[in-house]
Amino acid sequence: MKFQIEDVTVYFPYDHIYPEQYAYMVELKRALDARGHCLLEMPTGTGKTIALLSLITSYTLSKPNNPVKLIYCTRTVHEMEKTLAELKLLHAYQTIHIGDRARILAVGLSSRKNLCVNSRVLAAENRDSVDASCRRLTASWVRAAAVANPNLPTCEFFEEYEKAGSNAVLPPGVYTLQDLRAYGKEKGWCPYFLARHMVQFANVVVYSYQYLLDPKVAGYISKEMQKESVVVFDEAHNIDNVCIEALSVSVRRQTLEGARRNLNKMRQEIEKFKATDAGRLRAEYNRLVEGLAQRGNLPFTDNWLSNPALPDDILKEAVPGNIRRAEHFLHVLRRLVQYLEGRLETDNVEKEGPVGFVASINTHAGIDQKTLKFCYDRLHSLMLTLEITDTDEFLHIQTICDFATLVGTYTRGFSIIIEPFDERMPHIPDPVLQLSCHDASLAIKPVFDRFQSVVITSGTLSPIDLYPRLLNFHPVVSRSFTMSLTRDCICPMVLTRGSDQLPVSTKFDMRSDLGVVRNYGRLLLEMASVVPDGIVCFFVSYSYMDGIVNSWNENGILKEIMQHKLVFIETQDVVETTLALDNYRKACDCGRGAIFFSVARGKVAEGIDFDRHYGRLVIMFGVPFQYTLSKILLARLEYLRDTFQIKEGDFLTFDALRQAAQCVGRVIRSKADYGMMIFADKRYSRHDKRSKLPGWILSHLRDAHLNLSTDMALHIAREFLRKMAQPYDRAGGSGRKTLLSQEDVEKMGDGILNEMQY
């Protein structure tokens, strides 16, 4: 369908549109017109992705003189592929309507592991090894040596790509990762480097958060992106955690041992070069006197991860004299490694700010702040000079230099925390030194500053007013939308007690109480006997899930549950979990039904959908608070309190409930779907906790469903399932419409907006 939103003709590839999609587009257009940033919360399963893509591509078509580039960031490769598939459909529709004018180039970009087509490189087991294998075949010095000695292995796909030169381009179209690999094989070109090259010319780029938020990756992938771009962070409820992880570094004993091995190997390489090619080391020294920026443009293949922190003006400074010579730099790194080893030899937890830590390094190891700041780039320069291709072997020393540069650059927003052991296993010594970032706004600030519009969107952004404070920005539009439904297909319930009227909760003093464990087991058993198809259960942690499943096994409840349905469990092993999920789906498909045990902060809670018969009920056992004794969390809470005036309790509750909402939201993925959500913990009945759930869940949570026991919940479940078994009217009868045709949109216009927002 085709309709107008003010001066923009929107091309939407379906015959009908949901009212909330229309309202979402109007708000998004307001943000684009204002050239500002926005926060938009939209219920899961209401077509958020296609609404975004339709509006932004149509907006670009309406402004041919000033086209807008769309940078779409997703959490997982699976989501990236889904987004590109939607875009393909939209592109085909627009091309039918307006012909060649609609032609765009849209590219998905991922790591070499997902894009490489060279079987020798792909044989490596993990991402770092694949990167290193690629570098061994494509580095400029390897290729130069191969010219003289044809027996040296190179990558035929990269050689063909280089040979094609300026002809190596992608024709217009939408390319998923699979399409890129297929095109690369057909042409004999390397899909990874082709995609990397085309990113700067594409109208739409879809890639992972890290490519914009992690400065090491953003520095060499995203620095060419023009300012007139619109950046979308989809499923961005945890964006603050992604920002913090991008700037945090952990150093363990294994890291330091690996770093020592790396330094020894580098020393041998330097000795070798001194004997055979001393001029190369001298040329590097002269270049460093002039400043790192004088390095010139490196060949594409030699690019390494960028500096984790350095602004451009520092790059123009000369590198400190004490690390210009390669052997002097290695000597500095040895002293740093020795100092860190000494700091790990502690029996007590220590916490320090960056300023104090840098002063301590200066006193004990004689390394000043400026030297630390340049460590990362100095290492990069040295690795290029020494022609090192096995980058996966040198990850340890990279981590040390990453740590040094961050601690030397930032004076606030970080803590250095040294723990002699994990508190949950105090009898096993496992010392770790963590440079922990507390300020999410540090990583995302360059994105807000550089691009004209940044859209942060998800199904779970409540309470929405906390995000601008956490990320330190001012949105021009901040909205939540309801879900328009012809029937109440979501049935949230708060269960506070078992059939024996004893309260249930995962509070620390109650969680191992036998009465609570038994009541949780009886709840699942009763529900398994009446709910058809799939049931998904989320526990607050792996250890709690292990404990409760063991208890159920000992007292026979698990055996009774398995008479109704098969049980599958998420583990920390990705392969095992994938296998469990596949078999869970098979059990649901064949009508047997199944139960899936998962963890609120695990992999399944984030990216896996339990739509249709794969999830008719989600039980959230407890409130998924973070581990509140974690030193890193406590330091972050203190920082948020002092800097942004966010109270500890408010942040912890907000964080736990966005996670809970994310878990239960897995069950409903479209309006034709239906499902029940049980929040099994007495704390959910308190208004201060409950009010932080997203509005689209709260609007269906009736007062009568707030303080239930197991048998009351069972009665409600039976009634709900009976109602859902009736024929489903998709468009909505004489009452409120949930599917709008083109005429409806033209007639209703702005009237929809007022209904949809809350």
mmCIF file of C-alpha atoms in Angstrom, residues 528-674:
data_model
loop_
_atom_site.group_PDB
_atom_site.id
_atom_site.type_symbol
_atom_site.label_atom_id
_atom_site.label_comp_id
_atom_site.label_asym_id
_atom_site.label_seq_id
_atom_site.Cartn_x
_atom_site.Cartn_y
_atom_site.Cartn_z
ATOM 1 C CA ALA A 528 1.652 -28.693 32.111
ATOM 2 C CA SER A 529 -1.558 -30.680 32.517
ATOM 3 C CA VAL A 530 -3.833 -27.975 31.008
ATOM 4 C CA VAL A 531 -1.667 -25.878 28.626
ATOM 5 C CA PRO A 532 -1.207 -27.387 25.155
ATOM 6 C CA ASP A 533 2.047 -27.294 23.142
ATOM 7 C CA GLY A 534 5.072 -25.411 24.498
ATOM 8 C CA ILE A 535 5.783 -23.936 27.947
ATOM 9 C CA VAL A 536 8.924 -21.833 28.559
ATOM 10 C CA CYS A 537 10.249 -21.321 32.098
ATOM 11 C CA PHE A 538 12.823 -18.657 33.010
ATOM 12 C CA PHE A 539 14.892 -18.876 36.207
ATOM 13 C CA VAL A 540 16.938 -16.068 37.765
ATOM 14 C CA SER A 541 20.332 -17.808 37.315
ATOM 15 C CA TYR A 542 21.983 -21.046 36.209
ATOM 16 C CA SER A 543 22.829 -22.009 39.792
ATOM 17 C CA TYR A 544 19.233 -21.459 40.935
ATOM 18 C CA MET A 545 17.904 -23.477 37.987
ATOM 19 C CA ASP A 546 20.293 -26.360 38.784
ATOM 20 C CA GLY A 547 19.279 -26.330 42.451
ATOM 21 C CA ILE A 548 15.531 -26.260 41.836
ATOM 22 C CA VAL A 549 15.608 -28.954 39.112
ATOM 23 C CA ASN A 550 17.631 -31.209 41.450
ATOM 24 C CA SER A 551 15.077 -30.685 44.226
ATOM 25 C CA TRP A 552 12.175 -31.452 41.867
ATOM 26 C CA ASN A 553 13.980 -34.577 40.743
ATOM 27 C CA GLU A 554 14.514 -35.774 44.322
ATOM 28 C CA ASN A 555 10.911 -35.266 45.433
ATOM 29 C CA GLY A 556 9.416 -36.806 42.273
ATOM 30 C CA ILE A 557 7.811 -33.656 40.841
ATOM 31 C CA LEU A 558 10.003 -33.740 37.716
ATOM 32 C CA LYS A 559 8.888 -37.292 36.953
ATOM 33 C CA GLU A 560 5.223 -36.231 37.203
ATOM 34 C CA ILE A 561 5.851 -33.222 34.944
ATOM 35 C CA MET A 562 7.484 -35.478 32.355
ATOM 36 C CA GLN A 563 4.374 -37.627 32.163
ATOM 37 C CA HIS A 564 2.671 -34.600 30.576
ATOM 38 C CA LYS A 565 5.493 -33.092 28.519
ATOM 39 C CA LEU A 566 9.149 -33.608 27.637
ATOM 40 C CA VAL A 567 11.618 -31.307 29.421
ATOM 41 C CA PHE A 568 14.603 -29.555 27.756
ATOM 42 C CA ILE A 569 17.207 -27.405 29.517
ATOM 43 C CA GLU A 570 19.427 -24.518 28.395
ATOM 44 C CA THR A 571 23.081 -25.001 29.366
ATOM 45 C CA GLN A 572 26.077 -22.675 29.085
ATOM 46 C CA ASP A 573 27.263 -24.656 26.063
ATOM 47 C CA VAL A 574 25.929 -23.083 22.849
ATOM 48 C CA VAL A 575 25.912 -26.334 20.838
ATOM 49 C CA GLU A 576 24.019 -28.260 23.538
ATOM 50 C CA THR A 577 21.463 -25.467 23.889
ATOM 51 C CA THR A 578 20.908 -25.298 20.112
ATOM 52 C CA LEU A 579 20.339 -29.051 20.062
ATOM 53 C CA ALA A 580 17.909 -28.814 23.004
ATOM 54 C CA LEU A 581 15.981 -26.028 21.236
ATOM 55 C CA ASP A 582 15.723 -28.038 18.002
ATOM 56 C CA ASN A 583 14.354 -31.052 19.838
ATOM 57 C CA TYR A 584 11.989 -28.850 21.867
ATOM 58 C CA ARG A 585 10.570 -27.530 18.578
ATOM 59 C CA LYS A 586 10.233 -31.074 17.193
ATOM 60 C CA ALA A 587 8.314 -32.150 20.298
ATOM 61 C CA CYS A 588 5.950 -29.169 19.894
ATOM 62 C CA ASP A 589 5.539 -29.849 16.160
ATOM 63 C CA CYS A 590 4.508 -33.448 16.647
ATOM 64 C CA GLY A 591 1.829 -32.433 19.178
ATOM 65 C CA ARG A 592 3.513 -33.969 22.215
ATOM 66 C CA GLY A 593 4.269 -30.544 23.706
ATOM 67 C CA ALA A 594 7.372 -29.702 25.687
ATOM 68 C CA ILE A 595 8.810 -27.544 28.480
ATOM 69 C CA PHE A 596 11.985 -25.496 28.051
ATOM 70 C CA PHE A 597 13.973 -24.419 31.130
ATOM 71 C CA SER A 598 16.002 -21.303 30.499
ATOM 72 C CA VAL A 599 17.833 -18.507 32.333
ATOM 73 C CA ALA A 600 16.687 -14.878 32.387
ATOM 74 C CA ARG A 601 20.094 -13.506 31.380
ATOM 75 C CA GLY A 602 21.077 -16.373 29.087
ATOM 76 C CA LYS A 603 21.205 -16.583 25.285
ATOM 77 C CA VAL A 604 17.631 -17.832 24.854
ATOM 78 C CA ALA A 605 16.120 -14.832 26.670
ATOM 79 C CA GLU A 606 17.586 -12.434 24.100
ATOM 80 C CA GLY A 607 17.246 -13.698 20.579
ATOM 81 C CA ILE A 608 15.018 -16.796 20.416
ATOM 82 C CA ASP A 609 11.309 -16.465 19.595
ATOM 83 C CA PHE A 610 8.742 -18.896 20.964
ATOM 84 C CA ASP A 611 5.959 -17.910 18.603
ATOM 85 C CA ARG A 612 2.697 -19.813 17.962
ATOM 86 C CA HIS A 613 2.596 -23.332 19.442
ATOM 87 C CA TYR A 614 6.250 -23.109 20.545
ATOM 88 C CA GLY A 615 5.187 -20.923 23.479
ATOM 89 C CA ARG A 616 1.686 -20.791 24.902
ATOM 90 C CA LEU A 617 2.843 -19.974 28.417
ATOM 91 C CA VAL A 618 5.931 -18.333 29.916
ATOM 92 C CA ILE A 619 6.590 -18.676 33.636
ATOM 93 C CA MET A 620 9.083 -16.208 35.109
ATOM 94 C CA PHE A 621 10.236 -17.822 38.373
ATOM 95 C CA GLY A 622 11.317 -14.851 40.503
ATOM 96 C CA VAL A 623 12.662 -11.355 39.766
ATOM 97 C CA PRO A 624 15.925 -11.522 37.733
ATOM 98 C CA PHE A 625 18.036 -9.059 39.726
ATOM 99 C CA GLN A 626 21.744 -8.873 38.936
ATOM 100 C CA TYR A 627 24.139 -10.452 41.437
ATOM 101 C CA THR A 628 24.079 -7.554 43.893
ATOM 102 C CA LEU A 629 27.333 -8.435 45.696
ATOM 103 C CA SER A 630 29.318 -8.035 42.480
ATOM 104 C CA LYS A 631 32.024 -5.417 43.082
ATOM 105 C CA ILE A 632 31.687 -4.160 39.513
ATOM 106 C CA LEU A 633 27.933 -3.664 39.871
ATOM 107 C CA LEU A 634 28.371 -1.875 43.213
ATOM 108 C CA ALA A 635 30.965 0.479 41.685
ATOM 109 C CA ARG A 636 28.624 1.209 38.771
ATOM 110 C CA LEU A 637 25.688 1.905 41.102
ATOM 111 C CA GLU A 638 27.828 4.313 43.097
ATOM 112 C CA TYR A 639 28.872 6.111 39.892
ATOM 113 C CA LEU A 640 25.243 6.362 38.647
ATOM 114 C CA ARG A 641 24.185 7.770 42.011
ATOM 115 C CA ASP A 642 26.942 10.376 42.155
ATOM 116 C CA THR A 643 26.925 11.398 38.475
ATOM 117 C CA PHE A 644 23.350 10.988 37.228
ATOM 118 C CA GLN A 645 21.461 10.969 40.554
ATOM 119 C CA ILE A 646 19.955 7.555 39.755
ATOM 120 C CA LYS A 647 19.202 5.684 42.998
ATOM 121 C CA GLU A 648 20.626 2.157 43.382
ATOM 122 C CA GLY A 649 17.226 0.597 44.026
ATOM 123 C CA ASP A 650 15.677 2.316 41.010
ATOM 124 C CA PHE A 651 18.387 1.102 38.651
ATOM 125 C CA LEU A 652 18.368 -2.486 39.970
ATOM 126 C CA THR A 653 14.570 -2.713 39.691
ATOM 127 C CA PHE A 654 14.605 -1.153 36.223
ATOM 128 C CA ASP A 655 17.305 -3.586 35.073
ATOM 129 C CA ALA A 656 15.539 -6.656 36.533
ATOM 130 C CA LEU A 657 12.150 -5.781 35.069
ATOM 131 C CA ARG A 658 13.389 -4.974 31.576
ATOM 132 C CA GLN A 659 14.963 -8.433 31.658
ATOM 133 C CA ALA A 660 11.740 -10.041 32.907
ATOM 134 C CA ALA A 661 9.718 -8.223 30.214
ATOM 135 C CA GLN A 662 12.201 -9.368 27.584
ATOM 136 C CA CYS A 663 11.756 -12.980 28.723
ATOM 137 C CA VAL A 664 7.952 -12.997 28.742
ATOM 138 C CA GLY A 665 7.838 -11.027 25.470
ATOM 139 C CA ARG A 666 9.309 -14.088 23.687
ATOM 140 C CA VAL A 667 5.850 -15.720 23.782
ATOM 141 C CA ILE A 668 3.937 -13.291 21.567
ATOM 142 C CA ARG A 669 5.425 -12.574 18.171
ATOM 143 C CA SER A 670 2.349 -11.492 16.159
ATOM 144 C CA LYS A 671 -1.248 -10.449 16.711
ATOM 145 C CA ALA A 672 -2.632 -13.795 15.562
ATOM 146 C CA ASP A 673 -0.546 -15.394 18.307
ATOM 147 C CA TYR A 674 -1.697 -15.789 21.898
#
